Amino acid sequence: MSEEQGANIPKNYDPASFERKWYAYWEDHGFFHQEADESREPYSVVIPPPNVTGQLHMGHALDNTLQDILVRYQRMRGKNVIWVPGCDHAGIATQAKVEESLRAEGTTRFDLGREKFLERVWAWKEQYGDRIMYQLRMLGSSCDWARERFTMDGGCSRAVREAFVSLYEQGLIYQGTRITNWCPSCTTAISDIEVNHETEEGHLWHLRYAIEGTDEYVEIATTRPETMFGDTGVAVHPDDERYKHLVGKTLILPVVGRRIPLFADAYVDPAFGTGAVKVTPAHDPNDFEMGLRHNLAQIIVIDTEGKMTAGAGHYEGMDRYACRKALVKELEEIGALVSTEGHEHAVGHCSRCGTTIEPLVSKQWFVRMEELAEPAIAAVRDGRIRFVPDRFTKIYENWLENIRDWCISRQLWWGHRIPAWHCDDCGETSVSREDLTACAHCGSTKIRQDEDVLDTWFSSGLWPFETMGWPDDTKDLRHFYPTAALVTGYDIIFFWVARMVMMGLRFGGDVPFRDIFIHGLVRDSEGRKMSKSLGNGIDPVEVIEKYGADTLRFMLITGNTPGNDMRFYWERVEAARNFANKIWNASRYMLMNFEGADTSFVPAAEDYTLADRWILSRCAVTARDVTANLEKYELGEAGRTIYEFLWSEFCDWYIELTKARLYDKENVRAKNTALYVLRTVLERTLRLLHPFMPFLTEEIWQKLPHEGESIMTAHWPAGHESDLDAAAERDMTAVMEVIKTVRNLRAELSTPPGKKSELILRVTDGALREVFAAHEDYFFALASASSVTFLAADASDPENAVTGALAGAAVYLPLAGLIDVPKERARLEKEQTNLEKEIARLSGKLANAGFTSKAPAQVVAAEREKLAGYEEKITLLRTRLADLVKL
């Protein structure tokens, strides 16, 4: 027994008084850390590394709570558990944050230069990375802090370079000039899945392109007239009869005067616009492909900042949207604008900053994805990886089946710089695991490293095995890889999950994880996504400081089903706090009764009452059900099961049933039996609850007799088979049904809780009658019974009694002595008088033809319904009054 055991806990539940204390205790004692040990079954999880761009939000709180429940559960089951924490450098997002802070200082990254700017970003990382780790500790996350990683630490940087060079050597990484998604605000290329497509109201402008040497023209329709400066052709569908005779003709580009061909291509949709489309290979992905097929020139007319280039003539330097407005006016003036119509269409926006994307031809680095995607699809189909819930499997497969090459280069300064060196003398590019000082092709020292950095998701795609020491063959890698489960939101299945699977199979030698547990987003009470712009975000730290981490954790997981979004309600936080209070107060009551008790006492079988056997059985069933739900990743259902057992069965029923024995100074053995069962069930249930509410359970558990240093290293109570007792559960449930029926009848009569009343039972089941007769004391204790009488099966119903029916029995409560007859009669007579007045008023109103003919039909119907209700109520009231007269 520890020094604290047996001591009373404070009257009020104050999580701030012990949460940090216990976290420091766990960390100081090394309970979170495990070494590779081939004699033990491993269970490893890697944290989805939060971006070092600020602080944790409610989505992080949910994600990490789910992970912590799983790792605490598996640790208690005796597995060799590690949970690897860390942060992601988050290239675009972090650079944008630091650049924003520089702008506030009146400077830019270009003023600082690359080296000084990176120093600023590293300082940012230290500040916010540390804050995130602090917040994870506040939440109770039992991470193995000795293994903390960062996606740009030395080990990860080495892993990233090894992966890049290996893929390059295998012909899967190449550099090419392609159309990419360009963000003019972030001034970098981004991948397809970093583009959010939103439906917007725009316009469709119909323009005339003259046919060379004639007075005729072709009418084309476009949503982006400002790109016409880059037009190098007009396309029609080969089967479009309207244009067959024009294929091969030359058109004159308005304003510019350039000669461009009209050609046929099956890509064109004859039903869109006029069926003739302008082709701008440098500014549209589909036009780019058509341009390659028809050998068209690529003319860049919008630059990397969204401004018009020299290719736009006198519009050079103008913002793309300002150019659009001025150009449309010019087209109208020269007669080239036919018409303008409203048009709803999808527009791509940068997922990081919201700026409208500019499709732009540029030279970038790409990964060939098809060869990597095939084994990633197979790993899910053959069962090596499973999604929970399974419905996300199809989403994953569909994306991989239609995958395109991945643009991995970013025009940023913050990130893993691409390990490629370009030679100014021979023009060749050298890719190397080590920094180069001379060209690998010609030996020249006039080389320069590629300016670009890698997409953030390239490095985080290696996370499950680079954190285990890859590319070295480490003990950790051999023991802890593959990881057991990945817990993440459905919003990054493409960004991260699929890429980890591809990289893990390519480099890790196996799938990176066995199970992918998908959760939804945390939304506000109105179902909106939490965001700064809406001002509806909830800071997890704010909730923890006010209510405690256990309250926040339990609120987040209860009522939460895998894969589905959840709404944040402060009322649910209060409900979770009330549950914590209930446990605290019940434990405090028990601990006071445990003082001076004989903790060595173990009851014999005959010492147990029906209630004892029932609660021990229910505790075993609860442990079994909680375990089964955790194994199925039904964490919310597991939490609900513990809640129902603790609140409804243990606190509201069993503790109440033990009070008579606890206060009985004569029968010491009965008291010790009750204390033993209370202590046993509380201790086991605290262990069940520990993964969900770690701080509260540790605080109480330490005050109970226990084995071991901490509840987090105690054995998981999987369910004591010897305690299972179906007969006790059946019999006790029947007793409880009688008590609940009596309580309901008394509530209907507004009977004061302390007023005792006679209880009459008619029981048709002989075995059930024996149960009730043997446990009359439960009816005295919890049903306020002054006496218990059993009627014969064929006896008449008692007169002047309220009744309730349940399976195999009927319950009667005689009214005499249960209520104050004069007082009740006066109350009912007053209510009758009021009802008679209302009935008279409504009857007169409905008899008035002026009302029934002029009032809306629904109003008349509502009044008739109200009258019928009053008449039904007064009939019941008169019956009650007649019964009272008999008393």
Short mmCIF file of N, CA and C in Angstrom, two decimals, residues 271-422:
data_model
loop_
_atom_site.label_atom_id
_atom_site.label_comp_id
_atom_site.label_asym_id
_atom_site.label_seq_id
_atom_site.Cartn_x
_atom_site.Cartn_y
_atom_site.Cartn_z
N ALA A 271 -20.77 20.04 -77.04
CA ALA A 271 -21.93 20.64 -76.36
C ALA A 271 -21.55 21.84 -75.50
N PHE A 272 -20.23 22.05 -75.24
CA PHE A 272 -19.83 23.17 -74.41
C PHE A 272 -19.66 24.43 -75.26
N GLY A 273 -20.30 25.51 -74.80
CA GLY A 273 -20.16 26.78 -75.53
C GLY A 273 -20.61 26.65 -76.97
N THR A 274 -19.69 26.99 -77.86
CA THR A 274 -20.00 26.93 -79.29
C THR A 274 -19.46 25.67 -79.94
N GLY A 275 -18.75 24.85 -79.15
CA GLY A 275 -18.14 23.65 -79.73
C GLY A 275 -16.74 23.91 -80.27
N ALA A 276 -16.32 25.19 -80.28
CA ALA A 276 -14.96 25.55 -80.70
C ALA A 276 -14.26 26.16 -79.49
N VAL A 277 -13.07 25.63 -79.15
CA VAL A 277 -12.38 26.10 -77.95
C VAL A 277 -11.00 26.64 -78.29
N LYS A 278 -10.63 27.74 -77.62
CA LYS A 278 -9.28 28.28 -77.74
C LYS A 278 -8.31 27.34 -77.03
N VAL A 279 -7.12 27.16 -77.54
CA VAL A 279 -6.14 26.25 -76.96
C VAL A 279 -4.92 27.05 -76.50
N THR A 280 -4.70 27.01 -75.16
CA THR A 280 -3.62 27.76 -74.54
C THR A 280 -2.72 26.77 -73.81
N PRO A 281 -1.78 26.13 -74.48
CA PRO A 281 -1.01 25.03 -73.89
C PRO A 281 -0.25 25.38 -72.62
N ALA A 282 0.15 26.64 -72.46
CA ALA A 282 0.95 26.99 -71.28
C ALA A 282 0.11 27.30 -70.05
N HIS A 283 -1.23 27.32 -70.19
CA HIS A 283 -2.07 27.75 -69.07
C HIS A 283 -3.31 26.90 -68.85
N ASP A 284 -3.33 25.67 -69.38
CA ASP A 284 -4.46 24.79 -69.15
C ASP A 284 -3.97 23.35 -69.31
N PRO A 285 -4.22 22.47 -68.34
CA PRO A 285 -3.68 21.11 -68.42
C PRO A 285 -4.18 20.32 -69.62
N ASN A 286 -5.46 20.49 -69.97
CA ASN A 286 -5.99 19.77 -71.13
C ASN A 286 -5.46 20.36 -72.43
N ASP A 287 -5.34 21.69 -72.46
CA ASP A 287 -4.75 22.33 -73.64
C ASP A 287 -3.29 21.94 -73.80
N PHE A 288 -2.60 21.74 -72.66
CA PHE A 288 -1.20 21.32 -72.70
C PHE A 288 -1.08 19.98 -73.43
N GLU A 289 -1.97 19.03 -73.08
CA GLU A 289 -1.93 17.72 -73.73
C GLU A 289 -2.29 17.82 -75.21
N MET A 290 -3.26 18.66 -75.54
CA MET A 290 -3.61 18.85 -76.96
C MET A 290 -2.45 19.48 -77.71
N GLY A 291 -1.78 20.42 -77.01
CA GLY A 291 -0.63 21.07 -77.63
C GLY A 291 0.47 20.09 -77.97
N LEU A 292 0.70 19.12 -77.09
CA LEU A 292 1.71 18.10 -77.36
C LEU A 292 1.30 17.24 -78.55
N ARG A 293 0.00 16.91 -78.61
CA ARG A 293 -0.47 16.06 -79.72
C ARG A 293 -0.37 16.76 -81.06
N HIS A 294 -0.52 18.09 -81.07
CA HIS A 294 -0.56 18.84 -82.33
C HIS A 294 0.65 19.76 -82.52
N ASN A 295 1.67 19.55 -81.67
CA ASN A 295 2.93 20.27 -81.82
C ASN A 295 2.74 21.79 -81.79
N LEU A 296 1.98 22.25 -80.78
CA LEU A 296 1.71 23.69 -80.66
C LEU A 296 2.74 24.33 -79.74
N ALA A 297 3.00 25.60 -79.97
CA ALA A 297 3.93 26.35 -79.12
C ALA A 297 3.30 26.62 -77.76
N GLN A 298 4.16 26.75 -76.73
CA GLN A 298 3.71 27.08 -75.37
C GLN A 298 4.16 28.50 -75.06
N ILE A 299 3.21 29.40 -74.95
CA ILE A 299 3.52 30.81 -74.69
C ILE A 299 3.01 31.18 -73.31
N ILE A 300 3.93 31.50 -72.39
CA ILE A 300 3.55 31.86 -71.02
C ILE A 300 3.18 33.34 -71.00
N VAL A 301 1.93 33.62 -70.64
CA VAL A 301 1.47 35.02 -70.64
C VAL A 301 1.10 35.51 -69.24
N ILE A 302 1.14 34.61 -68.25
CA ILE A 302 0.91 34.99 -66.84
C ILE A 302 2.10 34.46 -66.05
N ASP A 303 2.71 35.32 -65.24
CA ASP A 303 3.93 34.91 -64.54
C ASP A 303 3.62 34.26 -63.19
N THR A 304 4.68 33.99 -62.44
CA THR A 304 4.54 33.26 -61.17
C THR A 304 3.84 34.06 -60.07
N GLU A 305 3.67 35.36 -60.29
CA GLU A 305 2.98 36.18 -59.29
C GLU A 305 1.59 36.57 -59.75
N GLY A 306 1.12 35.96 -60.83
CA GLY A 306 -0.22 36.25 -61.32
C GLY A 306 -0.30 37.52 -62.14
N LYS A 307 0.84 37.99 -62.67
CA LYS A 307 0.86 39.21 -63.49
C LYS A 307 1.12 38.83 -64.94
N MET A 308 0.65 39.70 -65.84
CA MET A 308 0.79 39.44 -67.27
C MET A 308 2.25 39.65 -67.70
N THR A 309 2.71 38.77 -68.58
CA THR A 309 4.10 38.83 -69.09
C THR A 309 4.16 39.69 -70.35
N ALA A 310 5.38 39.77 -70.91
CA ALA A 310 5.57 40.53 -72.16
C ALA A 310 4.74 39.94 -73.28
N GLY A 311 4.38 38.64 -73.15
CA GLY A 311 3.55 38.00 -74.17
C GLY A 311 2.17 38.60 -74.26
N ALA A 312 1.77 39.39 -73.25
CA ALA A 312 0.45 40.02 -73.25
C ALA A 312 0.49 41.43 -73.84
N GLY A 313 1.59 41.78 -74.47
CA GLY A 313 1.67 43.08 -75.13
C GLY A 313 1.56 44.23 -74.17
N HIS A 314 0.67 45.16 -74.49
CA HIS A 314 0.55 46.37 -73.67
C HIS A 314 -0.10 46.11 -72.30
N TYR A 315 -0.48 44.88 -72.04
CA TYR A 315 -1.02 44.52 -70.72
C TYR A 315 0.07 44.00 -69.78
N GLU A 316 1.31 44.00 -70.22
CA GLU A 316 2.42 43.48 -69.43
C GLU A 316 2.47 44.17 -68.05
N GLY A 317 2.67 43.34 -67.01
CA GLY A 317 2.78 43.86 -65.65
C GLY A 317 1.46 44.04 -64.93
N MET A 318 0.36 43.87 -65.66
CA MET A 318 -0.96 44.06 -65.05
C MET A 318 -1.40 42.77 -64.35
N ASP A 319 -2.11 42.89 -63.24
CA ASP A 319 -2.66 41.72 -62.56
C ASP A 319 -3.60 40.99 -63.52
N ARG A 320 -3.64 39.67 -63.42
CA ARG A 320 -4.41 38.86 -64.38
C ARG A 320 -5.89 39.23 -64.41
N TYR A 321 -6.46 39.59 -63.25
CA TYR A 321 -7.89 39.92 -63.24
C TYR A 321 -8.14 41.35 -63.73
N ALA A 322 -7.21 42.24 -63.44
CA ALA A 322 -7.32 43.60 -63.98
C ALA A 322 -7.20 43.55 -65.50
N CYS A 323 -6.31 42.69 -65.97
CA CYS A 323 -6.14 42.51 -67.42
C CYS A 323 -7.43 41.99 -68.04
N ARG A 324 -8.05 41.03 -67.39
CA ARG A 324 -9.30 40.47 -67.92
C ARG A 324 -10.34 41.57 -68.14
N LYS A 325 -10.49 42.42 -67.15
CA LYS A 325 -11.49 43.49 -67.23
C LYS A 325 -11.19 44.45 -68.37
N ALA A 326 -9.92 44.86 -68.47
CA ALA A 326 -9.54 45.81 -69.52
C ALA A 326 -9.61 45.17 -70.90
N LEU A 327 -9.23 43.90 -70.99
CA LEU A 327 -9.22 43.20 -72.28
C LEU A 327 -10.63 43.02 -72.81
N VAL A 328 -11.55 42.65 -71.95
CA VAL A 328 -12.94 42.46 -72.38
C VAL A 328 -13.48 43.78 -72.97
N LYS A 329 -13.10 44.88 -72.33
CA LYS A 329 -13.54 46.19 -72.84
C LYS A 329 -12.94 46.46 -74.22
N GLU A 330 -11.65 46.13 -74.40
CA GLU A 330 -11.01 46.33 -75.70
C GLU A 330 -11.64 45.44 -76.77
N LEU A 331 -11.92 44.19 -76.40
CA LEU A 331 -12.54 43.25 -77.35
C LEU A 331 -13.91 43.76 -77.80
N GLU A 332 -14.61 44.35 -76.87
CA GLU A 332 -15.92 44.91 -77.20
C GLU A 332 -15.76 46.09 -78.16
N GLU A 333 -14.76 46.90 -77.89
CA GLU A 333 -14.54 48.10 -78.73
C GLU A 333 -14.16 47.74 -80.16
N ILE A 334 -13.41 46.64 -80.35
CA ILE A 334 -12.99 46.28 -81.71
C ILE A 334 -13.97 45.32 -82.37
N GLY A 335 -15.08 45.03 -81.68
CA GLY A 335 -16.10 44.18 -82.27
C GLY A 335 -15.82 42.70 -82.18
N ALA A 336 -14.86 42.28 -81.35
CA ALA A 336 -14.54 40.86 -81.24
C ALA A 336 -15.34 40.17 -80.14
N LEU A 337 -16.03 40.93 -79.29
CA LEU A 337 -16.85 40.34 -78.23
C LEU A 337 -18.28 40.17 -78.74
N VAL A 338 -18.74 38.93 -78.81
CA VAL A 338 -20.09 38.65 -79.31
C VAL A 338 -21.11 38.81 -78.19
N SER A 339 -20.85 38.17 -77.04
CA SER A 339 -21.80 38.23 -75.92
C SER A 339 -21.11 37.77 -74.64
N THR A 340 -21.79 38.05 -73.52
CA THR A 340 -21.32 37.62 -72.20
C THR A 340 -22.50 37.00 -71.47
N GLU A 341 -22.28 35.82 -70.91
CA GLU A 341 -23.36 35.16 -70.17
C GLU A 341 -22.83 34.65 -68.83
N GLY A 342 -23.74 34.53 -67.86
CA GLY A 342 -23.36 33.98 -66.57
C GLY A 342 -23.01 32.50 -66.70
N HIS A 343 -22.06 32.07 -65.90
CA HIS A 343 -21.62 30.68 -66.02
C HIS A 343 -21.07 30.19 -64.68
N GLU A 344 -21.64 29.12 -64.17
CA GLU A 344 -21.17 28.53 -62.91
C GLU A 344 -20.15 27.44 -63.22
N HIS A 345 -18.98 27.54 -62.61
CA HIS A 345 -17.95 26.55 -62.89
C HIS A 345 -17.04 26.36 -61.68
N ALA A 346 -16.30 25.24 -61.69
CA ALA A 346 -15.40 24.91 -60.58
C ALA A 346 -14.07 25.63 -60.78
N VAL A 347 -13.62 26.27 -59.72
CA VAL A 347 -12.36 27.03 -59.77
C VAL A 347 -11.42 26.47 -58.71
N GLY A 348 -10.17 26.20 -59.08
CA GLY A 348 -9.20 25.64 -58.14
C GLY A 348 -8.58 26.71 -57.26
N HIS A 349 -8.45 26.38 -55.98
CA HIS A 349 -7.84 27.30 -55.02
C HIS A 349 -6.75 26.57 -54.24
N CYS A 350 -5.72 27.29 -53.88
CA CYS A 350 -4.63 26.73 -53.08
C CYS A 350 -5.18 26.32 -51.71
N SER A 351 -4.94 25.08 -51.31
CA SER A 351 -5.47 24.61 -50.04
C SER A 351 -4.80 25.31 -48.86
N ARG A 352 -3.65 25.92 -49.08
CA ARG A 352 -2.93 26.58 -47.99
C ARG A 352 -3.40 28.01 -47.76
N CYS A 353 -3.56 28.77 -48.86
CA CYS A 353 -3.85 30.20 -48.69
C CYS A 353 -5.14 30.65 -49.34
N GLY A 354 -5.77 29.78 -50.15
CA GLY A 354 -7.05 30.12 -50.76
C GLY A 354 -6.97 30.88 -52.06
N THR A 355 -5.75 31.21 -52.53
CA THR A 355 -5.58 31.95 -53.78
C THR A 355 -6.00 31.08 -54.97
N THR A 356 -6.61 31.71 -55.97
CA THR A 356 -6.99 30.98 -57.17
C THR A 356 -5.74 30.47 -57.89
N ILE A 357 -5.76 29.19 -58.21
CA ILE A 357 -4.62 28.53 -58.84
C ILE A 357 -4.47 28.99 -60.30
N GLU A 358 -3.23 29.10 -60.72
CA GLU A 358 -2.92 29.40 -62.12
C GLU A 358 -2.23 28.18 -62.74
N PRO A 359 -2.89 27.46 -63.65
CA PRO A 359 -2.18 26.38 -64.35
C PRO A 359 -1.04 27.01 -65.16
N LEU A 360 0.17 26.48 -64.97
CA LEU A 360 1.33 27.15 -65.54
C LEU A 360 2.37 26.12 -65.98
N VAL A 361 2.90 26.30 -67.16
CA VAL A 361 3.98 25.43 -67.62
C VAL A 361 5.27 25.83 -66.92
N SER A 362 5.91 24.84 -66.31
CA SER A 362 7.18 25.12 -65.65
C SER A 362 7.98 23.82 -65.56
N LYS A 363 9.26 23.97 -65.29
CA LYS A 363 10.13 22.81 -65.15
C LYS A 363 10.11 22.38 -63.69
N GLN A 364 9.72 21.13 -63.46
CA GLN A 364 9.55 20.62 -62.10
C GLN A 364 10.09 19.20 -62.01
N TRP A 365 10.19 18.74 -60.76
CA TRP A 365 10.56 17.35 -60.50
C TRP A 365 9.28 16.53 -60.25
N PHE A 366 9.24 15.32 -60.80
CA PHE A 366 8.05 14.48 -60.69
C PHE A 366 8.43 13.06 -60.27
N VAL A 367 7.45 12.40 -59.61
CA VAL A 367 7.58 10.96 -59.32
C VAL A 367 6.60 10.21 -60.20
N ARG A 368 7.10 9.18 -60.89
CA ARG A 368 6.20 8.31 -61.66
C ARG A 368 5.43 7.45 -60.66
N MET A 369 4.12 7.57 -60.66
CA MET A 369 3.33 6.98 -59.58
C MET A 369 2.73 5.60 -59.88
N GLU A 370 2.56 5.28 -61.14
CA GLU A 370 1.84 4.05 -61.47
C GLU A 370 2.52 2.82 -60.87
N GLU A 371 3.83 2.74 -61.00
CA GLU A 371 4.56 1.58 -60.48
C GLU A 371 4.49 1.49 -58.96
N LEU A 372 4.41 2.65 -58.29
CA LEU A 372 4.31 2.67 -56.83
C LEU A 372 2.89 2.38 -56.36
N ALA A 373 1.90 2.77 -57.18
CA ALA A 373 0.50 2.64 -56.78
C ALA A 373 0.01 1.20 -56.80
N GLU A 374 0.46 0.42 -57.76
CA GLU A 374 -0.05 -0.95 -57.91
C GLU A 374 0.13 -1.80 -56.65
N PRO A 375 1.33 -1.87 -56.06
CA PRO A 375 1.47 -2.65 -54.82
C PRO A 375 0.69 -2.06 -53.65
N ALA A 376 0.48 -0.73 -53.66
CA ALA A 376 -0.28 -0.10 -52.58
C ALA A 376 -1.75 -0.49 -52.64
N ILE A 377 -2.26 -0.68 -53.85
CA ILE A 377 -3.64 -1.16 -54.02
C ILE A 377 -3.73 -2.62 -53.57
N ALA A 378 -2.76 -3.42 -54.00
CA ALA A 378 -2.75 -4.85 -53.67
C ALA A 378 -2.70 -5.08 -52.16
N ALA A 379 -1.96 -4.24 -51.43
CA ALA A 379 -1.80 -4.42 -49.98
C ALA A 379 -3.13 -4.31 -49.25
N VAL A 380 -4.03 -3.49 -49.78
CA VAL A 380 -5.35 -3.35 -49.16
C VAL A 380 -6.27 -4.49 -49.61
N ARG A 381 -6.18 -4.83 -50.88
CA ARG A 381 -7.06 -5.88 -51.41
C ARG A 381 -6.74 -7.26 -50.85
N ASP A 382 -5.47 -7.50 -50.53
CA ASP A 382 -5.15 -8.83 -50.01
C ASP A 382 -5.18 -8.89 -48.47
N GLY A 383 -5.60 -7.79 -47.84
CA GLY A 383 -5.84 -7.80 -46.40
C GLY A 383 -4.66 -7.46 -45.53
N ARG A 384 -3.50 -7.13 -46.12
CA ARG A 384 -2.36 -6.75 -45.29
C ARG A 384 -2.61 -5.43 -44.57
N ILE A 385 -3.44 -4.60 -45.18
CA ILE A 385 -3.87 -3.34 -44.57
C ILE A 385 -5.39 -3.32 -44.59
N ARG A 386 -5.98 -2.86 -43.50
CA ARG A 386 -7.44 -2.69 -43.52
C ARG A 386 -7.80 -1.29 -43.03
N PHE A 387 -8.86 -0.76 -43.64
CA PHE A 387 -9.40 0.54 -43.24
C PHE A 387 -10.54 0.32 -42.24
N VAL A 388 -10.57 1.14 -41.21
CA VAL A 388 -11.68 1.16 -40.26
C VAL A 388 -12.21 2.59 -40.21
N PRO A 389 -13.45 2.83 -40.68
CA PRO A 389 -14.42 1.90 -41.27
C PRO A 389 -13.99 1.48 -42.70
N ASP A 390 -14.55 0.37 -43.15
CA ASP A 390 -14.17 -0.22 -44.43
C ASP A 390 -14.54 0.66 -45.62
N ARG A 391 -15.53 1.56 -45.45
CA ARG A 391 -16.00 2.35 -46.60
C ARG A 391 -14.91 3.24 -47.20
N PHE A 392 -13.87 3.50 -46.42
CA PHE A 392 -12.79 4.35 -46.93
C PHE A 392 -11.84 3.59 -47.86
N THR A 393 -11.98 2.27 -47.88
CA THR A 393 -11.13 1.46 -48.77
C THR A 393 -11.35 1.87 -50.21
N LYS A 394 -12.61 2.04 -50.60
CA LYS A 394 -12.95 2.35 -51.99
C LYS A 394 -12.41 3.72 -52.38
N ILE A 395 -12.48 4.68 -51.48
CA ILE A 395 -11.97 6.02 -51.76
C ILE A 395 -10.46 5.96 -52.04
N TYR A 396 -9.77 5.21 -51.20
CA TYR A 396 -8.32 5.01 -51.34
C TYR A 396 -8.01 4.35 -52.68
N GLU A 397 -8.71 3.26 -52.99
CA GLU A 397 -8.45 2.52 -54.23
C GLU A 397 -8.73 3.36 -55.47
N ASN A 398 -9.85 4.09 -55.45
CA ASN A 398 -10.22 4.90 -56.62
C ASN A 398 -9.16 5.94 -56.94
N TRP A 399 -8.61 6.56 -55.90
CA TRP A 399 -7.59 7.58 -56.13
C TRP A 399 -6.33 6.96 -56.72
N LEU A 400 -5.91 5.83 -56.16
CA LEU A 400 -4.70 5.18 -56.65
C LEU A 400 -4.86 4.63 -58.06
N GLU A 401 -6.07 4.18 -58.39
CA GLU A 401 -6.32 3.64 -59.74
C GLU A 401 -6.25 4.72 -60.81
N ASN A 402 -6.52 5.96 -60.40
CA ASN A 402 -6.53 7.07 -61.36
C ASN A 402 -5.40 8.06 -61.09
N ILE A 403 -4.34 7.57 -60.48
CA ILE A 403 -3.27 8.47 -60.03
C ILE A 403 -2.49 9.06 -61.20
N ARG A 404 -2.00 10.27 -61.00
CA ARG A 404 -1.15 10.95 -61.98
C ARG A 404 0.23 11.15 -61.36
N ASP A 405 1.20 11.41 -62.20
CA ASP A 405 2.54 11.65 -61.67
C ASP A 405 2.52 12.81 -60.68
N TRP A 406 3.34 12.69 -59.67
CA TRP A 406 3.32 13.60 -58.52
C TRP A 406 4.42 14.65 -58.68
N CYS A 407 4.01 15.91 -58.71
CA CYS A 407 4.96 17.02 -58.75
C CYS A 407 5.50 17.23 -57.34
N ILE A 408 6.78 16.94 -57.14
CA ILE A 408 7.35 16.98 -55.77
C ILE A 408 8.22 18.19 -55.50
N SER A 409 8.46 19.03 -56.50
CA SER A 409 9.32 20.20 -56.27
C SER A 409 8.49 21.41 -55.88
N ARG A 410 9.04 22.19 -54.97
CA ARG A 410 8.36 23.40 -54.50
C ARG A 410 9.35 24.55 -54.55
N GLN A 411 8.87 25.70 -55.00
CA GLN A 411 9.73 26.87 -55.16
C GLN A 411 9.76 27.65 -53.84
N LEU A 412 10.28 26.97 -52.83
CA LEU A 412 10.35 27.52 -51.48
C LEU A 412 11.79 27.46 -50.99
N TRP A 413 12.02 28.04 -49.81
CA TRP A 413 13.33 27.96 -49.17
C TRP A 413 13.31 27.01 -47.98
N TRP A 414 12.13 26.83 -47.38
CA TRP A 414 12.02 26.00 -46.18
C TRP A 414 11.60 24.60 -46.58
N GLY A 415 12.46 23.63 -46.32
CA GLY A 415 12.15 22.25 -46.65
C GLY A 415 13.41 21.49 -46.99
N HIS A 416 13.24 20.24 -47.42
CA HIS A 416 14.37 19.41 -47.83
C HIS A 416 14.79 19.83 -49.24
N ARG A 417 15.97 20.41 -49.35
CA ARG A 417 16.43 20.88 -50.65
C ARG A 417 16.72 19.68 -51.55
N ILE A 418 16.32 19.79 -52.79
CA ILE A 418 16.48 18.67 -53.72
C ILE A 418 17.97 18.40 -53.93
N PRO A 419 18.41 17.13 -53.75
CA PRO A 419 19.83 16.79 -53.85
C PRO A 419 20.28 16.61 -55.30
N ALA A 420 20.12 17.68 -56.07
CA ALA A 420 20.52 17.65 -57.48
C ALA A 420 21.38 18.88 -57.76
N TRP A 421 22.44 18.70 -58.57
CA TRP A 421 23.35 19.79 -58.89
C TRP A 421 23.43 19.93 -60.41
N HIS A 422 23.25 21.16 -60.87
CA HIS A 422 23.25 21.45 -62.31
C HIS A 422 24.61 22.05 -62.70
#
